[in-house]
Amino acid sequence: MYARLLPLLLGALVLSTPALAQDEDDAPLAYPDDDEEVEDAPRKLPPRSSDPTADHDRMADERAQEDDFERMAGDDDPNKGFAGELIMGAMLLESSQGRFADPTFGLGLRFTWEYGRILNNEPLRETLWLDVRWMMAGSSAGTTLINGSSRNHYFSLAPAYEFVFGAEKTYGVFGQVGGGFAYQSTSLAIGEELTPVKGIKPLLQYGVGFRGRPRLSERMSLSFRLELMRFRRGYMDDTFVGGSIGTAF
């Protein structure tokens, strides 16, 4: 009996060995693909700085760099922003005889300074400027026996704002308001007797116009304007319609 059981036990042991090799505890582990491991792996955030002022300092450095860029924006422009022009046109003097106006010839000089260049602001470089102007206009009327003549001199300081356009921003339309004083010299001649009258009145200047500065060379441009300008001297209004031409550098 025992002789028969021994071969049966040995056979059972031999057959049970493959089954034990497939036990779940001894089975090989499955490794995911590299792509799946990268996608499923948790991402690490960059370490947060322990200094609470680090972000503020970084933003301050960026603003400082932007300010430096704005200050250097005009370094490649060799022009200084100065111009001088000769003014000519028609001056319509307010008539003391009840007419619309007494037309006469107006002549003058103008010096311009583009003060927007010193403000370290690129949009304002070409749009803000200031005029120093002198103009003269005169009239005379009467007979050979009685004759009156007058000369008006206009001195003004007037800032302006210009809306520039064009690829190089050399053209624009502008509005201008300023002030100064008007010096008037009047003489009345009756026969051989001459009576002079002189006086100074406050002056208000305002108007609009078109301005151009096409470049002639690297450091010089042609400067010209067409303008409609009003001069109020005391209680009288004179209107100038004309233009000017000169150079800018």
Short mmCIF file of C-alpha atoms in Angstrom, two decimals:
data_model
loop_
_atom_site.label_atom_id
_atom_site.label_comp_id
_atom_site.label_asym_id
_atom_site.label_seq_id
_atom_site.Cartn_x
_atom_site.Cartn_y
_atom_site.Cartn_z
CA MET A 1 0.00 0.00 0.00
CA TYR A 2 2.74 2.41 0.93
CA ALA A 3 4.67 1.39 -2.14
CA ARG A 4 1.81 2.66 -4.34
CA LEU A 5 1.28 5.97 -2.47
CA LEU A 6 4.90 7.05 -2.79
CA PRO A 7 4.90 7.26 -6.62
CA LEU A 8 1.57 9.14 -6.53
CA LEU A 9 2.90 11.78 -4.10
CA LEU A 10 6.03 12.26 -6.16
CA GLY A 11 3.95 12.73 -9.32
CA ALA A 12 1.73 15.26 -7.60
CA LEU A 13 4.75 17.27 -6.50
CA VAL A 14 6.17 17.29 -10.03
CA LEU A 15 2.88 18.53 -11.52
CA SER A 16 2.39 21.25 -8.89
CA THR A 17 5.73 22.99 -9.63
CA PRO A 18 4.56 24.95 -12.76
CA ALA A 19 1.48 26.12 -10.89
CA LEU A 20 3.61 27.50 -8.08
CA ALA A 21 5.78 29.37 -10.59
CA GLN A 22 2.71 31.32 -11.76
CA ASP A 23 1.74 32.50 -8.30
CA GLU A 24 0.65 36.13 -8.18
CA ASP A 25 3.27 37.00 -5.59
CA ASP A 26 6.07 35.66 -7.79
CA ALA A 27 4.78 37.05 -11.12
CA PRO A 28 7.04 39.69 -12.85
CA LEU A 29 5.97 43.34 -12.41
CA ALA A 30 4.67 45.22 -15.44
CA TYR A 31 6.67 48.40 -16.26
CA PRO A 32 4.83 51.27 -18.05
CA ASP A 33 6.15 52.81 -21.23
CA ASP A 34 8.44 55.83 -20.94
CA ASP A 35 5.81 58.21 -22.44
CA GLU A 36 3.11 57.07 -20.05
CA GLU A 37 5.50 57.43 -17.10
CA VAL A 38 6.34 61.03 -18.10
CA GLU A 39 2.69 61.95 -18.57
CA ASP A 40 1.49 60.33 -15.34
CA ALA A 41 4.40 61.51 -13.20
CA PRO A 42 3.53 64.47 -10.95
CA ARG A 43 5.11 67.76 -12.07
CA LYS A 44 7.22 69.66 -9.63
CA LEU A 45 6.59 73.40 -9.27
CA PRO A 46 9.57 75.75 -9.17
CA PRO A 47 10.59 76.52 -5.64
CA ARG A 48 8.98 79.69 -4.24
CA SER A 49 11.41 82.27 -3.06
CA SER A 50 11.53 82.71 0.66
CA ASP A 51 12.06 86.46 0.20
CA PRO A 52 8.62 88.19 -0.05
CA THR A 53 10.17 91.20 -1.85
CA ALA A 54 11.76 89.17 -4.66
CA ASP A 55 8.86 89.65 -7.10
CA HIS A 56 8.64 93.36 -6.29
CA ASP A 57 12.38 93.79 -6.95
CA ARG A 58 12.11 91.90 -10.23
CA MET A 59 9.23 94.10 -11.43
CA ALA A 60 11.13 97.23 -10.40
CA ASP A 61 14.11 96.08 -12.47
CA GLU A 62 11.87 95.54 -15.50
CA ARG A 63 10.35 99.02 -15.14
CA ALA A 64 13.82 100.51 -14.88
CA GLN A 65 14.84 98.76 -18.10
CA GLU A 66 11.75 100.15 -19.87
CA ASP A 67 12.56 103.66 -18.63
CA ASP A 68 16.11 103.32 -19.94
CA PHE A 69 14.72 102.26 -23.31
CA GLU A 70 12.48 105.34 -23.47
CA ARG A 71 15.36 107.64 -22.55
CA MET A 72 17.46 106.15 -25.35
CA ALA A 73 14.62 106.31 -27.91
CA GLY A 74 15.85 109.59 -29.42
CA ASP A 75 19.59 108.94 -29.35
CA ASP A 76 19.60 107.93 -33.00
CA ASP A 77 18.02 111.27 -34.08
CA PRO A 78 20.75 113.85 -34.81
CA ASN A 79 18.28 116.77 -34.97
CA LYS A 80 18.12 119.17 -32.03
CA GLY A 81 14.56 120.37 -32.61
CA PHE A 82 15.22 124.02 -33.54
CA ALA A 83 13.88 125.88 -36.58
CA GLY A 84 13.82 129.40 -38.00
CA GLU A 85 11.31 130.65 -40.59
CA LEU A 86 10.37 133.76 -42.56
CA ILE A 87 6.64 134.55 -42.32
CA MET A 88 4.65 136.21 -45.11
CA GLY A 89 0.96 136.57 -45.83
CA ALA A 90 -2.14 138.71 -45.62
CA MET A 91 -2.99 140.49 -42.38
CA LEU A 92 -6.63 141.49 -42.04
CA LEU A 93 -6.67 144.37 -39.58
CA GLU A 94 -9.90 145.15 -37.78
CA SER A 95 -11.33 148.21 -39.47
CA SER A 96 -12.17 151.36 -37.53
CA GLN A 97 -14.45 152.45 -40.39
CA GLY A 98 -17.05 149.70 -39.96
CA ARG A 99 -15.76 147.55 -42.84
CA PHE A 100 -15.06 143.83 -42.64
CA ALA A 101 -11.30 144.37 -42.42
CA ASP A 102 -8.44 146.49 -43.70
CA PRO A 103 -6.24 144.05 -45.66
CA THR A 104 -2.52 144.65 -45.62
CA PHE A 105 0.75 142.76 -45.96
CA GLY A 106 2.13 140.88 -42.95
CA LEU A 107 5.81 140.08 -42.49
CA GLY A 108 7.67 138.45 -39.65
CA LEU A 109 10.15 135.97 -38.21
CA ARG A 110 9.60 132.88 -36.13
CA PHE A 111 11.87 130.61 -34.08
CA THR A 112 10.63 127.18 -33.01
CA TRP A 113 11.83 124.89 -30.26
CA GLU A 114 10.53 121.31 -30.04
CA TYR A 115 10.66 121.07 -26.27
CA GLY A 116 8.91 117.69 -26.31
CA ARG A 117 12.34 116.15 -26.99
CA ILE A 118 13.48 116.79 -23.40
CA LEU A 119 10.53 114.95 -21.79
CA ASN A 120 11.90 111.41 -22.40
CA ASN A 121 8.58 110.38 -23.92
CA GLU A 122 8.65 109.08 -27.49
CA PRO A 123 5.04 110.02 -28.48
CA LEU A 124 5.61 113.63 -27.36
CA ARG A 125 8.92 114.20 -29.12
CA GLU A 126 7.36 115.42 -32.36
CA THR A 127 4.06 116.78 -31.05
CA LEU A 128 4.98 119.50 -28.52
CA TRP A 129 6.78 122.66 -29.60
CA LEU A 130 6.98 126.37 -28.85
CA ASP A 131 7.07 129.46 -31.09
CA VAL A 132 8.75 132.80 -30.47
CA ARG A 133 7.24 135.14 -33.05
CA TRP A 134 7.56 138.70 -34.25
CA MET A 135 5.25 140.09 -36.94
CA MET A 136 4.60 143.51 -38.41
CA ALA A 137 1.70 144.95 -40.38
CA GLY A 138 0.86 148.53 -41.28
CA SER A 139 -1.82 150.61 -42.92
CA SER A 140 -2.39 154.20 -43.98
CA ALA A 141 -5.37 156.20 -45.20
CA GLY A 142 -6.41 159.79 -45.79
CA THR A 143 -5.92 162.63 -48.20
CA THR A 144 -3.01 164.83 -49.08
CA LEU A 145 -4.08 167.26 -46.39
CA ILE A 146 -4.98 164.82 -43.60
CA ASN A 147 -3.30 161.45 -43.46
CA GLY A 148 -3.06 158.77 -40.82
CA SER A 149 -0.76 155.75 -40.71
CA SER A 150 -0.12 153.00 -38.20
CA ARG A 151 2.35 150.17 -37.66
CA ASN A 152 1.51 147.16 -35.52
CA HIS A 153 4.22 144.92 -34.10
CA TYR A 154 3.17 141.57 -32.62
CA PHE A 155 5.43 139.79 -30.11
CA SER A 156 4.21 136.42 -28.86
CA LEU A 157 5.23 133.21 -27.15
CA ALA A 158 2.90 130.35 -28.13
CA PRO A 159 3.09 126.59 -27.42
CA ALA A 160 1.40 124.17 -29.81
CA TYR A 161 0.28 120.57 -30.03
CA GLU A 162 0.63 118.77 -33.37
CA PHE A 163 -1.06 115.62 -34.69
CA VAL A 164 1.72 114.12 -36.79
CA PHE A 165 1.33 111.58 -39.59
CA GLY A 166 3.42 109.93 -42.27
CA ALA A 167 6.04 107.21 -42.11
CA GLU A 168 8.69 109.56 -40.71
CA LYS A 169 6.24 111.83 -38.83
CA THR A 170 7.37 114.87 -40.78
CA TYR A 171 3.90 116.31 -41.47
CA GLY A 172 1.05 117.27 -39.19
CA VAL A 173 -1.80 119.60 -38.32
CA PHE A 174 -1.57 121.69 -35.19
CA GLY A 175 -3.45 123.94 -32.81
CA GLN A 176 -1.77 126.81 -31.02
CA VAL A 177 -2.57 129.23 -28.19
CA GLY A 178 -0.26 131.81 -26.70
CA GLY A 179 0.18 135.37 -25.60
CA GLY A 180 2.39 138.42 -25.61
CA PHE A 181 2.01 142.09 -26.38
CA ALA A 182 1.36 144.32 -29.37
CA TYR A 183 3.23 147.57 -29.91
CA GLN A 184 1.31 150.11 -31.99
CA SER A 185 2.79 153.25 -33.49
CA THR A 186 0.31 155.70 -35.06
CA SER A 187 0.89 159.11 -36.59
CA LEU A 188 -1.62 161.71 -37.75
CA ALA A 189 -0.44 164.30 -40.25
CA ILE A 190 -2.46 167.48 -40.79
CA GLY A 191 -0.64 169.58 -43.33
CA GLU A 192 2.88 169.83 -42.02
CA GLU A 193 1.97 169.09 -38.42
CA LEU A 194 2.64 165.50 -37.30
CA THR A 195 1.15 164.01 -34.14
CA PRO A 196 2.59 160.60 -33.09
CA VAL A 197 0.81 158.20 -30.75
CA LYS A 198 2.43 155.05 -29.36
CA GLY A 199 1.15 152.37 -27.04
CA ILE A 200 1.38 148.74 -25.88
CA LYS A 201 -1.58 146.37 -25.57
CA PRO A 202 -1.83 142.80 -24.30
CA LEU A 203 -1.96 140.20 -27.05
CA LEU A 204 -3.73 136.84 -27.32
CA GLN A 205 -2.73 134.57 -30.21
CA TYR A 206 -4.60 131.43 -31.30
CA GLY A 207 -5.09 129.46 -34.51
CA VAL A 208 -4.55 126.30 -36.53
CA GLY A 209 -2.28 125.24 -39.35
CA PHE A 210 -0.38 122.61 -41.32
CA ARG A 211 3.31 121.96 -40.69
CA GLY A 212 5.90 120.05 -42.70
CA ARG A 213 9.57 119.17 -42.15
CA PRO A 214 10.83 117.04 -45.05
CA ARG A 215 14.43 116.01 -44.53
CA LEU A 216 17.12 117.59 -46.71
CA SER A 217 20.10 115.85 -45.14
CA GLU A 218 20.97 113.90 -42.04
CA ARG A 219 21.05 117.02 -39.85
CA MET A 220 18.84 119.51 -41.71
CA SER A 221 15.23 119.66 -42.86
CA LEU A 222 13.07 122.06 -44.81
CA SER A 223 10.52 123.65 -42.50
CA PHE A 224 7.31 125.23 -43.76
CA ARG A 225 3.78 126.05 -42.59
CA LEU A 226 0.39 127.16 -43.77
CA GLU A 227 -1.65 128.78 -41.02
CA LEU A 228 -4.72 130.72 -40.03
CA MET A 229 -3.87 132.78 -36.96
CA ARG A 230 -5.79 135.29 -34.90
CA PHE A 231 -4.30 138.15 -32.88
CA ARG A 232 -6.45 139.92 -30.32
CA ARG A 233 -4.81 143.20 -29.23
CA GLY A 234 -6.84 144.87 -26.58
CA TYR A 235 -10.40 144.78 -27.89
CA MET A 236 -9.47 144.54 -31.60
CA ASP A 237 -8.99 141.32 -33.60
CA ASP A 238 -6.54 140.93 -36.48
CA THR A 239 -6.41 137.81 -38.65
CA PHE A 240 -3.35 136.46 -40.44
CA VAL A 241 -3.63 134.07 -43.40
CA GLY A 242 -0.31 132.97 -44.86
CA GLY A 243 2.66 130.74 -44.47
CA SER A 244 6.32 130.51 -43.64
CA ILE A 245 9.45 128.77 -44.87
CA GLY A 246 12.83 128.10 -43.33
CA THR A 247 15.14 125.36 -42.06
CA ALA A 248 15.11 123.00 -39.09
CA PHE A 249 18.06 121.26 -37.52
#
